[in-house]
PDB file of C-alpha atoms in Angstrom:
ATOM      1  CA  MET M   7      -1.316   7.262   8.874  1.00 51.00           C
ATOM      2  CA  GLY M   8      -2.022   5.749   5.736  1.00 59.00           C
ATOM      3  CA  SER M   9      -6.067   5.413   6.922  1.00 61.00           C
ATOM      4  CA  ASN M  10      -5.562   9.324   7.711  1.00 74.00           C
ATOM      5  CA  GLN M  11      -4.431  10.191   4.821  1.00 90.00           C
ATOM      6  CA  LYS M  12      -6.983   8.193   2.963  1.00 92.00           C
ATOM      7  CA  GLN M  13      -9.679   9.955   4.925  1.00 93.00           C
ATOM      8  CA  ALA M  14      -8.183  13.488   4.053  1.00 94.00           C
ATOM      9  CA  GLN M  15      -8.212  12.711   0.469  1.00 95.00           C
ATOM     10  CA  THR M  16     -11.743  11.226   0.537  1.00 95.00           C
ATOM     11  CA  GLY M  17     -12.716  14.741   2.706  1.00 95.00           C
ATOM     12  CA  GLN M  18     -11.146  16.769   0.051  1.00 96.00           C
ATOM     13  CA  LYS M  19     -12.374  14.759  -2.916  1.00 96.00           C
ATOM     14  CA  GLU M  20     -16.184  15.172  -1.384  1.00 97.00           C
ATOM     15  CA  SER M  21     -15.143  18.747  -0.745  1.00 97.00           C
ATOM     16  CA  PHE M  22     -14.571  19.426  -4.454  1.00 97.00           C
ATOM     17  CA  GLU M  23     -17.633  17.653  -5.546  1.00 97.00           C
ATOM     18  CA  ARG M  24     -19.992  19.664  -3.522  1.00 98.00           C
ATOM     19  CA  LYS M  25     -18.214  23.029  -4.844  1.00 97.00           C
ATOM     20  CA  LEU M  26     -18.275  21.690  -8.772  1.00 96.00           C
ATOM     21  CA  LYS M  27     -22.054  20.979  -8.027  1.00 96.00           C
ATOM     22  CA  GLU M  28     -22.858  24.073  -6.340  1.00 96.00           C
ATOM     23  CA  ARG M  29     -20.998  26.199  -9.341  1.00 95.00           C
ATOM     24  CA  LEU M  30     -22.797  24.004 -11.837  1.00 94.00           C
ATOM     25  CA  ASP M  31     -26.160  25.212 -10.480  1.00 94.00           C
ATOM     26  CA  LEU M  32     -25.024  28.730 -10.432  1.00 94.00           C
ATOM     27  CA  LEU M  33     -24.146  28.557 -13.911  1.00 93.00           C
ATOM     28  CA  SER M  34     -27.248  26.794 -14.884  1.00 92.00           C
ATOM     29  CA  GLU M  35     -29.189  29.587 -12.909  1.00 93.00           C
ATOM     30  CA  ARG M  36     -27.701  32.548 -14.918  1.00 93.00           C
ATOM     31  CA  GLY M  37     -28.623  30.407 -17.907  1.00 92.00           C
ATOM     32  CA  ILE M  38     -25.315  29.743 -19.685  1.00 90.00           C
ATOM     33  CA  GLU M  39     -25.006  27.233 -22.131  1.00 90.00           C
ATOM     34  CA  SER M  40     -23.589  23.558 -21.781  1.00 86.00           C
ATOM     35  CA  HIS M  41     -20.730  23.801 -23.987  1.00 89.00           C
ATOM     36  CA  LYS M  42     -19.497  27.419 -22.030  1.00 90.00           C
ATOM     37  CA  VAL M  43     -20.024  25.424 -18.581  1.00 90.00           C
ATOM     38  CA  ASP M  44     -17.875  23.025 -19.954  1.00 89.00           C
ATOM     39  CA  LYS M  45     -15.276  25.827 -20.551  1.00 92.00           C
ATOM     40  CA  ASP M  46     -15.659  27.604 -17.290  1.00 94.00           C
ATOM     41  CA  PRO M  47     -12.264  28.089 -15.301  1.00 95.00           C
ATOM     42  CA  LEU M  48     -13.505  27.370 -12.146  1.00 96.00           C
ATOM     43  CA  ALA M  49     -15.419  24.068 -12.784  1.00 95.00           C
ATOM     44  CA  LYS M  50     -12.399  22.946 -15.172  1.00 96.00           C
ATOM     45  CA  ASN M  51     -10.041  23.147 -12.060  1.00 97.00           C
ATOM     46  CA  LEU M  52     -12.368  21.616  -9.586  1.00 97.00           C
ATOM     47  CA  ARG M  53     -12.639  18.852 -11.801  1.00 97.00           C
ATOM     48  CA  ALA M  54      -8.770  18.716 -12.096  1.00 97.00           C
ATOM     49  CA  ASN M  55      -8.829  18.293  -8.381  1.00 97.00           C
ATOM     50  CA  ILE M  56     -11.588  15.802  -8.232  1.00 97.00           C
ATOM     51  CA  ARG M  57      -9.081  13.567 -10.745  1.00 97.00           C
ATOM     52  CA  ALA M  58      -5.960  14.256  -9.180  1.00 96.00           C
ATOM     53  CA  ILE M  59      -7.718  13.009  -5.818  1.00 96.00           C
ATOM     54  CA  GLN M  60      -9.080   9.918  -7.470  1.00 97.00           C
ATOM     55  CA  THR M  61      -5.184   8.847  -8.717  1.00 96.00           C
ATOM     56  CA  ARG M  62      -3.975   9.375  -5.268  1.00 95.00           C
ATOM     57  CA  LEU M  63      -6.820   7.362  -3.871  1.00 96.00           C
ATOM     58  CA  LYS M  64      -6.101   4.951  -6.029  1.00 96.00           C
ATOM     59  CA  ALA M  65      -2.514   4.699  -5.442  1.00 95.00           C
ATOM     60  CA  ILE M  66      -3.205   4.632  -1.792  1.00 94.00           C
ATOM     61  CA  ASP M  67      -5.376   1.716  -2.410  1.00 95.00           C
ATOM     62  CA  ALA M  68      -2.696  -0.054  -4.650  1.00 95.00           C
ATOM     63  CA  ASN M  69      -0.267   0.502  -1.300  1.00 95.00           C
ATOM     64  CA  GLU M  70      -2.774  -0.845   1.136  1.00 94.00           C
ATOM     65  CA  LYS M  71      -3.237  -4.008  -1.060  1.00 95.00           C
ATOM     66  CA  LYS M  72       0.284  -4.623  -1.395  1.00 96.00           C
ATOM     67  CA  SER M  73       1.020  -4.146   2.284  1.00 95.00           C
ATOM     68  CA  GLU M  74      -1.818  -6.523   2.902  1.00 95.00           C
ATOM     69  CA  GLU M  75      -0.586  -9.028   0.436  1.00 95.00           C
ATOM     70  CA  LEU M  76       3.470  -8.807   1.985  1.00 95.00           C
ATOM     71  CA  ALA M  77       2.137  -8.834   5.235  1.00 94.00           C
ATOM     72  CA  LYS M  78       0.166 -12.601   4.268  1.00 93.00           C
ATOM     73  CA  MET M  79       3.398 -13.937   2.658  1.00 93.00           C
ATOM     74  CA  LYS M  80       5.166 -12.845   5.617  1.00 93.00           C
ATOM     75  CA  ALA M  81       2.864 -14.731   7.909  1.00 91.00           C
ATOM     76  CA  GLU M  82       2.983 -17.879   5.775  1.00 90.00           C
ATOM     77  CA  LYS M  83       6.552 -17.833   5.594  1.00 90.00           C
ATOM     78  CA  SER M  84       7.182 -17.261   9.657  1.00 89.00           C
ATOM     79  CA  ALA M  85       4.601 -20.465   9.816  1.00 87.00           C
ATOM     80  CA  ALA M  86       6.462 -22.624   7.169  1.00 85.00           C
ATOM     81  CA  THR M  87       9.826 -21.832   8.596  1.00 83.00           C
ATOM     82  CA  GLN M  88       8.665 -22.717  12.531  1.00 81.00           C
ATOM     83  CA  GLY M  89       7.593 -26.013  11.414  1.00 71.00           C
ATOM     84  CA  ASP M  90      11.130 -26.545   9.531  1.00 66.00           C
ATOM     85  CA  ALA M  91      12.859 -24.933  12.844  1.00 58.00           C
ATOM     86  CA  GLU M  92      11.777 -27.468  14.973  1.00 59.00           C
ATOM     87  CA  GLY M  93      13.361 -30.457  12.968  1.00 55.00           C
ATOM     88  CA  ILE M  94      16.730 -28.219  12.619  1.00 56.00           C
ATOM     89  CA  LYS M  95      16.756 -27.208  16.283  1.00 55.00           C
ATOM     90  CA  LYS M  96      17.272 -30.323  17.970  1.00 56.00           C
ATOM     91  CA  LYS M  97      21.351 -31.231  17.938  1.00 58.00           C
ATOM     92  CA  LYS M  98      22.384 -34.037  16.884  1.00 60.00           C
ATOM     93  CA  ILE M  99      24.443 -35.269  19.705  1.00 64.00           C
ATOM     94  CA  LYS M 100      28.008 -36.985  18.242  1.00 65.00           C
ATOM     95  CA  GLU M 101      28.552 -40.331  19.743  1.00 64.00           C
ATOM     96  CA  THR M 102      32.405 -40.896  20.533  1.00 63.00           C
ATOM     97  CA  PRO M 103      33.951 -43.894  19.067  1.00 61.00           C
ATOM     98  CA  VAL M 104      34.587 -46.534  21.731  1.00 64.00           C
ATOM     99  CA  ALA M 105      37.617 -47.892  19.651  1.00 67.00           C
ATOM    100  CA  GLY M 106      38.676 -45.632  17.581  1.00 62.00           C
ATOM    101  CA  LYS M 107      42.221 -45.513  15.849  1.00 68.00           C
ATOM    102  CA  GLU M 108      45.100 -44.797  18.203  1.00 73.00           C
ATOM    103  CA  LYS M 109      46.948 -41.751  17.361  1.00 73.00           C
ATOM    104  CA  LYS M 110      50.671 -42.009  15.820  1.00 75.00           C
ATOM    105  CA  LYS M 111      53.482 -41.051  18.684  1.00 78.00           C
ATOM    106  CA  LYS M 112      55.749 -38.131  17.830  1.00 78.00           C
ATOM    107  CA  LYS M 113      59.103 -38.933  16.720  1.00 76.00           C
ATOM    108  CA  GLU M 114      62.017 -37.493  19.127  1.00 66.00           C
TER     109      GLU M 114
END
């Protein structure tokens, strides 16, 4: 699911970037000055959407990196415990003493 979400976010970002480029081209064709282009509400909205998607993509990347590290640590831990578990699994057999202490008889 994470990769699908990342793909969707990447697709939206590309769409917003394409719309922003088209909007800036349109404004430049109309001869609008650069400081007025920066204040254009549609361009501002598109830039804000792009920034928001970039932060989401960073969060997705951080989660993927963290999950990879956790999986790696889990694999290392299981490999280490398997080596120790072989020694632990061998049961020590108690030997019964041949000549042990005799039990005391109960008084009647």
